[in-house]
PDB file of C-alpha atoms in Angstrom:
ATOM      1  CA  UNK F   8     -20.135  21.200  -7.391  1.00 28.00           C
ATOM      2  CA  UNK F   9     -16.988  22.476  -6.088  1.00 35.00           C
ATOM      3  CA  UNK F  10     -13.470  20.520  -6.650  1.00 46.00           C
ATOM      4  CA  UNK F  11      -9.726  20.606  -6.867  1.00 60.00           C
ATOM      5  CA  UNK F  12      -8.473  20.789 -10.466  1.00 59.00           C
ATOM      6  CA  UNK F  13      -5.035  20.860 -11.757  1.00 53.00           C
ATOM      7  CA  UNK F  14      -4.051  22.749 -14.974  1.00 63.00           C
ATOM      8  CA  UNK F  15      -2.504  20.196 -16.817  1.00 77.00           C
ATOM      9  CA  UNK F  16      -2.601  16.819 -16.689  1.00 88.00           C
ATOM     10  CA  UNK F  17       1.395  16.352 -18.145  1.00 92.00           C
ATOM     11  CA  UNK F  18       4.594  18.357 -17.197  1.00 94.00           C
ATOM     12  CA  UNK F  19       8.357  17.466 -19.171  1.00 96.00           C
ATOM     13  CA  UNK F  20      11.285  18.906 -17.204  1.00 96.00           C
ATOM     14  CA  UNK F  21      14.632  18.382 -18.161  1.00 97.00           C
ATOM     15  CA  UNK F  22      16.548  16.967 -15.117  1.00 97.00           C
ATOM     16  CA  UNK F  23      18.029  19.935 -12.955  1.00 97.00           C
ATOM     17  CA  UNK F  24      15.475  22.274 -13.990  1.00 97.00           C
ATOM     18  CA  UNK F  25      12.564  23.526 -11.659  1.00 96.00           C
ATOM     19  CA  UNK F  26       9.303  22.230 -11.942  1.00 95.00           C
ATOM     20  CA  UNK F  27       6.180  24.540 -11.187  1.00 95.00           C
ATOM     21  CA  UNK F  28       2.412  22.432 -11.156  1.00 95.00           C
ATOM     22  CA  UNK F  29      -0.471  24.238 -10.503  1.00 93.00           C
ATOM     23  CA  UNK F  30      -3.886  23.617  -9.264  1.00 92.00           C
ATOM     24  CA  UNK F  31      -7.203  25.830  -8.804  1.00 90.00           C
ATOM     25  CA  UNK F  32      -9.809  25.218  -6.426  1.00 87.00           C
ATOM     26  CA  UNK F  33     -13.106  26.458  -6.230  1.00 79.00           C
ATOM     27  CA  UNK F  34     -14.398  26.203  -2.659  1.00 84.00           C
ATOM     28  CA  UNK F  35     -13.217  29.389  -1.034  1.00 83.00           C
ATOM     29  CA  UNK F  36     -14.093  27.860   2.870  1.00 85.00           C
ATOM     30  CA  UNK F  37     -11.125  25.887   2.502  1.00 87.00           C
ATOM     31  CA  UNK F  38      -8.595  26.011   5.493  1.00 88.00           C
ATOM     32  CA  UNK F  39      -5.662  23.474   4.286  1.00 90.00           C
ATOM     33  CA  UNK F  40      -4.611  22.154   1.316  1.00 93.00           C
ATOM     34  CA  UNK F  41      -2.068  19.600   0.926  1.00 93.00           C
ATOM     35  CA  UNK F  42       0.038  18.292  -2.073  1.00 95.00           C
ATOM     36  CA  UNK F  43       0.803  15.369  -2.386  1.00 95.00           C
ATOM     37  CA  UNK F  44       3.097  12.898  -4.927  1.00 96.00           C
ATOM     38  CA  UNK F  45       2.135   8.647  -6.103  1.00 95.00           C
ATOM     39  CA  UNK F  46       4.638   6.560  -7.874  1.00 94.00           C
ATOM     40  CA  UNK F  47       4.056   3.824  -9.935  1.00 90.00           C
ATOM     41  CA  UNK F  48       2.312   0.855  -7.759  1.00 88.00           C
ATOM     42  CA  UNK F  49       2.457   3.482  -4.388  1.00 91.00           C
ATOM     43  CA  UNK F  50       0.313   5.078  -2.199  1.00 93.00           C
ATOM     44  CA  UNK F  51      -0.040   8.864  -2.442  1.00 94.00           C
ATOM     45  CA  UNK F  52       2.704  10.928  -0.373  1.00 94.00           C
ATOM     46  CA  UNK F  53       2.747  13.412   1.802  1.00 93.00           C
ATOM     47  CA  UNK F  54       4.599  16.248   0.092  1.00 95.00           C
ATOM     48  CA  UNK F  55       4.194  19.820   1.637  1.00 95.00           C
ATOM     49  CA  UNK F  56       0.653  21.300   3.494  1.00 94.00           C
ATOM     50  CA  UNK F  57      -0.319  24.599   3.795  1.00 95.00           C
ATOM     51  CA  UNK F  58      -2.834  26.622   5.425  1.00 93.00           C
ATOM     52  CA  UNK F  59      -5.486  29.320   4.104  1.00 93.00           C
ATOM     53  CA  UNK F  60      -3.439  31.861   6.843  1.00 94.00           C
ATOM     54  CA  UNK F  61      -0.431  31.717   4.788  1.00 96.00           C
ATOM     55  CA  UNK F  62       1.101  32.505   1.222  1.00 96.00           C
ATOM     56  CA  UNK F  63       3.982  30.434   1.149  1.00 98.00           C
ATOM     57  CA  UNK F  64       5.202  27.879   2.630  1.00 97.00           C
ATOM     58  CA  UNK F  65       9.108  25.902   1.941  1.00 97.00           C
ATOM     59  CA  UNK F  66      10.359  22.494   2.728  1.00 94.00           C
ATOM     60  CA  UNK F  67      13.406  20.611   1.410  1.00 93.00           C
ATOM     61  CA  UNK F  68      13.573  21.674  -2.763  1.00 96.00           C
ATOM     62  CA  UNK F  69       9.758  22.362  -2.425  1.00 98.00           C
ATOM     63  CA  UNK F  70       7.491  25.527  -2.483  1.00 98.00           C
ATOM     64  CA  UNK F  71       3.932  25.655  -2.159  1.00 98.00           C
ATOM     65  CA  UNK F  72       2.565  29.042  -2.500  1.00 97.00           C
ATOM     66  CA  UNK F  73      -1.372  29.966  -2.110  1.00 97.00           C
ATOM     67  CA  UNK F  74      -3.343  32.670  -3.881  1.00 95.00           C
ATOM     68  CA  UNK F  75      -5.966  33.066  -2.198  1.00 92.00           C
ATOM     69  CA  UNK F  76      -7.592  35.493  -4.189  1.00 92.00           C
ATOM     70  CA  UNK F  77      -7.763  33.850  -7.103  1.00 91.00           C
ATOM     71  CA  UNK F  78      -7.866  30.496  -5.477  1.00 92.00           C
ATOM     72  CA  UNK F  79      -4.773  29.190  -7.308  1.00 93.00           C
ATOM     73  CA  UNK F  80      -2.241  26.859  -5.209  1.00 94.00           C
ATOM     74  CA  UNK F  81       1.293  25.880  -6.820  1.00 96.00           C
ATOM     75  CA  UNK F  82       3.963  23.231  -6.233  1.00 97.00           C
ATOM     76  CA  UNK F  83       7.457  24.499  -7.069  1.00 97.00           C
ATOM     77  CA  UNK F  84      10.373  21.847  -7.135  1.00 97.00           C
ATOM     78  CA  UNK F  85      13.973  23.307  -7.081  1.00 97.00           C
ATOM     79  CA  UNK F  86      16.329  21.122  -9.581  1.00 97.00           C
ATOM     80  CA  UNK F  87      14.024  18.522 -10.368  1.00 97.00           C
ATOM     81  CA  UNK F  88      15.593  15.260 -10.298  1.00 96.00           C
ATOM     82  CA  UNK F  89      14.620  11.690 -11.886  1.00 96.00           C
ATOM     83  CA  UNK F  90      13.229  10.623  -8.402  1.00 96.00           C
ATOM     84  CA  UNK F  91      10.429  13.248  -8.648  1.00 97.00           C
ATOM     85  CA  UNK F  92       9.080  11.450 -11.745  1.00 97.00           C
ATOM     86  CA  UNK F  93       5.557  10.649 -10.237  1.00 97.00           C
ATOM     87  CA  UNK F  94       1.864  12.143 -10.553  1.00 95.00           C
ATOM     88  CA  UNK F  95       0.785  14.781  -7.997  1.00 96.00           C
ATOM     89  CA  UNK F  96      -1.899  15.527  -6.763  1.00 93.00           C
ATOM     90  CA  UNK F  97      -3.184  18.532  -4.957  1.00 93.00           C
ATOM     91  CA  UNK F  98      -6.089  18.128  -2.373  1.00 92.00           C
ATOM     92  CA  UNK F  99      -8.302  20.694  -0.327  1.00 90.00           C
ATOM     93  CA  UNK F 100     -10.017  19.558   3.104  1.00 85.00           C
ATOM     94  CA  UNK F 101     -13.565  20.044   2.568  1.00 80.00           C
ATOM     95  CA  UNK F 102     -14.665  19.731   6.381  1.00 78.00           C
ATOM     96  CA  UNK F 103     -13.688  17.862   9.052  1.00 74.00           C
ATOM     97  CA  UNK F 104     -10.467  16.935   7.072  1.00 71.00           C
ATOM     98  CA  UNK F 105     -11.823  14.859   4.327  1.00 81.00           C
ATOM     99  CA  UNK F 106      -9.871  15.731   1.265  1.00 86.00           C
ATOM    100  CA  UNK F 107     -11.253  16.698  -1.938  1.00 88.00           C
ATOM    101  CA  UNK F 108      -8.511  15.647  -4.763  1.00 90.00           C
ATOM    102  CA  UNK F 109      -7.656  17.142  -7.956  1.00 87.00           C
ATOM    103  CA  UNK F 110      -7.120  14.800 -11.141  1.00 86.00           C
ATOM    104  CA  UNK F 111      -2.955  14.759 -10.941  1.00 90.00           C
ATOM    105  CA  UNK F 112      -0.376  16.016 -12.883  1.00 93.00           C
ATOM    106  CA  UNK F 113       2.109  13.582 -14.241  1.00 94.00           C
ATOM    107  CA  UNK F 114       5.514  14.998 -14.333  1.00 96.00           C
ATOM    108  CA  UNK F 115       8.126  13.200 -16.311  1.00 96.00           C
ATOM    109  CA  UNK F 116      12.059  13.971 -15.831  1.00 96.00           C
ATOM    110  CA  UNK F 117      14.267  13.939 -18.691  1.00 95.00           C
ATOM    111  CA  UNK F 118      17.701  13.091 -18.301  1.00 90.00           C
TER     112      UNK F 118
ATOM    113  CA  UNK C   8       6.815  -2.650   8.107  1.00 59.00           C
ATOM    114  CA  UNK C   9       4.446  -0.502   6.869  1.00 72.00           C
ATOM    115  CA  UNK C  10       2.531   2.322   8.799  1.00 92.00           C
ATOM    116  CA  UNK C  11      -1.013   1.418   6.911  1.00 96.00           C
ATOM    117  CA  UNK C  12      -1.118  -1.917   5.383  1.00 96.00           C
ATOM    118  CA  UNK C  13      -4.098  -3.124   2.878  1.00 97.00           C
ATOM    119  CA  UNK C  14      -4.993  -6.767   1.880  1.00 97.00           C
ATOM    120  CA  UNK C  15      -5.257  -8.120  -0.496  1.00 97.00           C
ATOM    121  CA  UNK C  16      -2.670  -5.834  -2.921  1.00 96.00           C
ATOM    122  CA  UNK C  17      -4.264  -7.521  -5.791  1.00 97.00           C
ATOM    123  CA  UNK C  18      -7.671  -9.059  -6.590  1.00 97.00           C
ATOM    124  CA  UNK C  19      -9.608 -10.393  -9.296  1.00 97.00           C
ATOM    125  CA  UNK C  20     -13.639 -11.133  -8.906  1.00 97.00           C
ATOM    126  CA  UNK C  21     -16.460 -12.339 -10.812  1.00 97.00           C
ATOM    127  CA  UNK C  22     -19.988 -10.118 -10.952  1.00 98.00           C
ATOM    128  CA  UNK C  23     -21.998 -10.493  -8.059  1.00 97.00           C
ATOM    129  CA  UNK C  24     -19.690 -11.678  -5.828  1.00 97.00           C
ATOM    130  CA  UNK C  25     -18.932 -10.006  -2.226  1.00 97.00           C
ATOM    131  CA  UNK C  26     -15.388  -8.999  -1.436  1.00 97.00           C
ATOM    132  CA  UNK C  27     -13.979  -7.639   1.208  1.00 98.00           C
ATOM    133  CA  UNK C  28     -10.683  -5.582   1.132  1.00 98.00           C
ATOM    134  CA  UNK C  29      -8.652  -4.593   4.362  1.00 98.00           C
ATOM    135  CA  UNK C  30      -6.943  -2.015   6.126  1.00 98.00           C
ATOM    136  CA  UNK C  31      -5.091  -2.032   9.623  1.00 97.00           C
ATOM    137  CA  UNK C  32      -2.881   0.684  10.665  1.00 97.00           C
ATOM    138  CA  UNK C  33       0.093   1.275  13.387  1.00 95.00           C
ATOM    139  CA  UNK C  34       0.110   4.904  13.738  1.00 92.00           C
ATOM    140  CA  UNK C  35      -2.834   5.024  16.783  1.00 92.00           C
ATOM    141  CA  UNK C  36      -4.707   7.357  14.960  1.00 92.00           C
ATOM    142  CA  UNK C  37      -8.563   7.509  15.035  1.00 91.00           C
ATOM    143  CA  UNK C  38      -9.829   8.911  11.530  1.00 93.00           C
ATOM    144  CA  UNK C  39      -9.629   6.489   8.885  1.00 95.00           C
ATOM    145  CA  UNK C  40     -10.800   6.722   5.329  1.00 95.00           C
ATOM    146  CA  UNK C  41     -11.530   4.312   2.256  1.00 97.00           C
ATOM    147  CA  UNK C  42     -10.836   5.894  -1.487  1.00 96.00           C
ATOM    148  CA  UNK C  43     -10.887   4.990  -4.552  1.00 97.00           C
ATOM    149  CA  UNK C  44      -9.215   5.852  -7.531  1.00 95.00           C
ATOM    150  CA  UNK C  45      -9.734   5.596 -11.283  1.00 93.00           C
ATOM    151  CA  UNK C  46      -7.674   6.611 -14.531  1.00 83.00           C
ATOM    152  CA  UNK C  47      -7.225  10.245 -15.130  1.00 78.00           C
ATOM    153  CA  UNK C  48      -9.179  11.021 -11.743  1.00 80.00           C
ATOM    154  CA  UNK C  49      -8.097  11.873  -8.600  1.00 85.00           C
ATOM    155  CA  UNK C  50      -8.753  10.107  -5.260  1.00 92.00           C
ATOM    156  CA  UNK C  51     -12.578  10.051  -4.707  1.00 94.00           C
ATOM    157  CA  UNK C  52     -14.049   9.593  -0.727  1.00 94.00           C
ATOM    158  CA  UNK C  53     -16.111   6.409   0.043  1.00 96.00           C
ATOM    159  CA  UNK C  54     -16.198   6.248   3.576  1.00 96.00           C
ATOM    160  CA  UNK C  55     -14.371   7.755   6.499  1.00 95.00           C
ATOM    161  CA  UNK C  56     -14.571   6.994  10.357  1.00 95.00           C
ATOM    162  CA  UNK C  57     -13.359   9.081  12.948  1.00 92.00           C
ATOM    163  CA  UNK C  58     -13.699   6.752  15.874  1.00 91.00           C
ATOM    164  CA  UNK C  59     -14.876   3.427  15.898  1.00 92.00           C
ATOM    165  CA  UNK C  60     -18.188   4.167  16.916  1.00 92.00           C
ATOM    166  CA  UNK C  61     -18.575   6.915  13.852  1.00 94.00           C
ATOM    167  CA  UNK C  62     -18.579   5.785   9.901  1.00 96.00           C
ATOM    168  CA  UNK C  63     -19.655   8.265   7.569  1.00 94.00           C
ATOM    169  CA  UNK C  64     -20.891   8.264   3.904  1.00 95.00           C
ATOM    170  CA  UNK C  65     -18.551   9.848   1.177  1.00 93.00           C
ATOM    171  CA  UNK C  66     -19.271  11.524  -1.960  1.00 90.00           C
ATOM    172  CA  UNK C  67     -19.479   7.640  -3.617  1.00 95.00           C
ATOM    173  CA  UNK C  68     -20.639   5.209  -1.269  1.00 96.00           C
ATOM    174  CA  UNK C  69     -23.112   3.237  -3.371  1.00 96.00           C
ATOM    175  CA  UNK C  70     -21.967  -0.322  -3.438  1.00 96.00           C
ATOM    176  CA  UNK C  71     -20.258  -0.416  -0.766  1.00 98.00           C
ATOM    177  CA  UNK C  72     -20.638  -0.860   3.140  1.00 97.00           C
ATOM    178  CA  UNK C  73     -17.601  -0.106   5.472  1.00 98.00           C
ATOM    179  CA  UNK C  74     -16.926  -1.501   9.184  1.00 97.00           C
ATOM    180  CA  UNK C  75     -14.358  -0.313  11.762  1.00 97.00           C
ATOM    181  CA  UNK C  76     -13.916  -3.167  14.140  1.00 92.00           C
ATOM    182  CA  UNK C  77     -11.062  -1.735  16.051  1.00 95.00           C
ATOM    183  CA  UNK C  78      -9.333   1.717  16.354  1.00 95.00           C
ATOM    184  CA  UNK C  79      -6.677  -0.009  13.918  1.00 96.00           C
ATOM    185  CA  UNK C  80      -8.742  -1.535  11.292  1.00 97.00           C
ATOM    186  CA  UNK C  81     -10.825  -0.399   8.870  1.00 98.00           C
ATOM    187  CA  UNK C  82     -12.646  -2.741   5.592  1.00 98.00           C
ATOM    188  CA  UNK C  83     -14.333  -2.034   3.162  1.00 98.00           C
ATOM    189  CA  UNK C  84     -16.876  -4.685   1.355  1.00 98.00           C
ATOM    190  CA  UNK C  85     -18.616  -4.609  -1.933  1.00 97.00           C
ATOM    191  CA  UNK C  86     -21.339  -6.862  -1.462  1.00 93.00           C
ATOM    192  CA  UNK C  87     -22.032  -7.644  -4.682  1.00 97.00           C
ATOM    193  CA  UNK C  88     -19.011  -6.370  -7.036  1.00 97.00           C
ATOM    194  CA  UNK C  89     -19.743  -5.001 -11.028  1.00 97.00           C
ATOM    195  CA  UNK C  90     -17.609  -3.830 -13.329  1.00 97.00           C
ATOM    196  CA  UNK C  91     -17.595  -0.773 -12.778  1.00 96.00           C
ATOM    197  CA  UNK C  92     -15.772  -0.529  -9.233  1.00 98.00           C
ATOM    198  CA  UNK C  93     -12.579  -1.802 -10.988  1.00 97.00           C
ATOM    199  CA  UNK C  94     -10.211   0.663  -9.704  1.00 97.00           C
ATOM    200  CA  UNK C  95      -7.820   0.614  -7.340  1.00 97.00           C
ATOM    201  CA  UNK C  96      -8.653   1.660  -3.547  1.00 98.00           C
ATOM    202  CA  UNK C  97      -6.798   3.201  -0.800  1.00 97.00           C
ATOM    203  CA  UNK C  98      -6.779   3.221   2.619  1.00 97.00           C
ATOM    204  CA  UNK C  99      -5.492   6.205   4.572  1.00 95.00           C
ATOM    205  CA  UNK C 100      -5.198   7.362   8.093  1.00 94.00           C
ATOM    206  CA  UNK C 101      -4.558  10.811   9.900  1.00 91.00           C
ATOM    207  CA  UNK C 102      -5.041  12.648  13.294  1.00 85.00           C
ATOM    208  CA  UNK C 103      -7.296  15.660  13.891  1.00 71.00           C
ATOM    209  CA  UNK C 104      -5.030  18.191  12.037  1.00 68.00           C
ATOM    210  CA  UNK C 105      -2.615  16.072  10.080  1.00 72.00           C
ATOM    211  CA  UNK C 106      -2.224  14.945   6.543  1.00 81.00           C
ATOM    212  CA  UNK C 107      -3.660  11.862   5.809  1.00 87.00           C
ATOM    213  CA  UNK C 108      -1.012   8.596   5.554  1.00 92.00           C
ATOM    214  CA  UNK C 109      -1.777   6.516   2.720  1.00 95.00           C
ATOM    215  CA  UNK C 110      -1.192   2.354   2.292  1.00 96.00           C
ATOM    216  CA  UNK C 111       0.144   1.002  -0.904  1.00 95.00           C
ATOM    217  CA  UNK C 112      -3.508   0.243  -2.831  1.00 96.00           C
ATOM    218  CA  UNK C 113      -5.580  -2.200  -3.404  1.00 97.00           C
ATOM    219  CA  UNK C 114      -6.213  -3.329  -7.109  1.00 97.00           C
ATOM    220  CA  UNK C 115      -9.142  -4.808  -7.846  1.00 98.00           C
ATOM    221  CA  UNK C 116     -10.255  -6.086 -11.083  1.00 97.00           C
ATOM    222  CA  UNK C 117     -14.237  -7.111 -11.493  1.00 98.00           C
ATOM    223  CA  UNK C 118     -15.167  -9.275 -14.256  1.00 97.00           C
TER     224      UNK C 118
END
């Protein structure tokens, strides 16, 4: 079937460099894809969204950019600090906004 | 407090026994969803509502039933727990074309 998958499941950064975590998807009808990041013992959390009309979209030390064409979506972090240590997940909406998650990447921060 | 809170946080249950776990939210909003999620997977779908008067099936809703008895809340019973649904289960909320808001989890441990 179709589903969100991330490349890898682990990402080391050294603390002030970027961080870049990428995730394919498969179902082509999708309209809005979110990322999102879980702590230890938390919820997930909204990160960034973006929609299928656009390519790129910023918010504060974040960048999500969306290939459509080869159905790739990335999470950039600008001078990754030891805060961002957490898994994230990408998700797709599959209809009616029901997301379809990817397995997570776990980033770890080293000082 | 907490925009979407889930009780119990923590629960441990023999085989064959029903459980209930709870979910009541603050934000007004009328979709609300029940996930669960496992080691190494991402978030899968079990139910979702978008009103009270609409529950739908998710991609794993075997095992469990689901009842919205009020715009705000949202449970989620297994009524007769295995092993196997050890995991830990969110609730989430969102509007028509918003992410979805997360609570903190549910663990739940069947023995």
């Amino acid at each position: 079937g179709e589903s969100v998958g991330l490349h890898l499941p682990t990402l080391s950064v050294q603390e002030g460099d970027n961080s870049i975590i990428n995730c394919a998807y498969s179902n082509s009808a999708s309209d809005y894809f979110i990322w999102y990041k879980q702590e230890s013992g938390k919820g997930p959390q909204f990160i960034i969204d973006i929609r299928s009309n656009m390519d790129k979209r910023q918010g504060q030390r974040v960048t999500v950019l969306l290939n459509k064409t080869v159905k790739h979506l990335s999470l950039q972090i600008a001078a990754t600090q030891p805060g961002d240590s957490a898994v994230y997940f990408c998700a797709e909406n599959i209809g009616h906004y029901k997301l379809s998650f990817g397995a997570g990447t776990t980033v770890t921060v080293r000082a | 407090d907490a925009d979407v809170t889930q009780t119990p946080r923590n629960r441990i249950t023999k085989t064959g026994k029903r459980i209930m776990l709870e979910c009541s939210q603050t934000k007004g909003h009328d979709r609300m969803y029940w996930y669960r999620q496992d080691p190494g997977l991402g978030l899968r779908l079990i139910y979702y509502s978008f009103d009270v008067k609409d529950i739908n099936k998710g991609e794993i809703s075997d095992g469990y039933s689901v009842s919205r008895q009020a715009q705000a809340k949202f449970s989620l019973s297994l009524e007769s727990a295995i092993p196997n649904q050890t995991a830990l289960y969110f609730c989430a909320t969102s509007d028509r074309d918003t992410e979805a808001f997360f609570g903190q989890g549910t663990r739940l441990t069947v023995v």
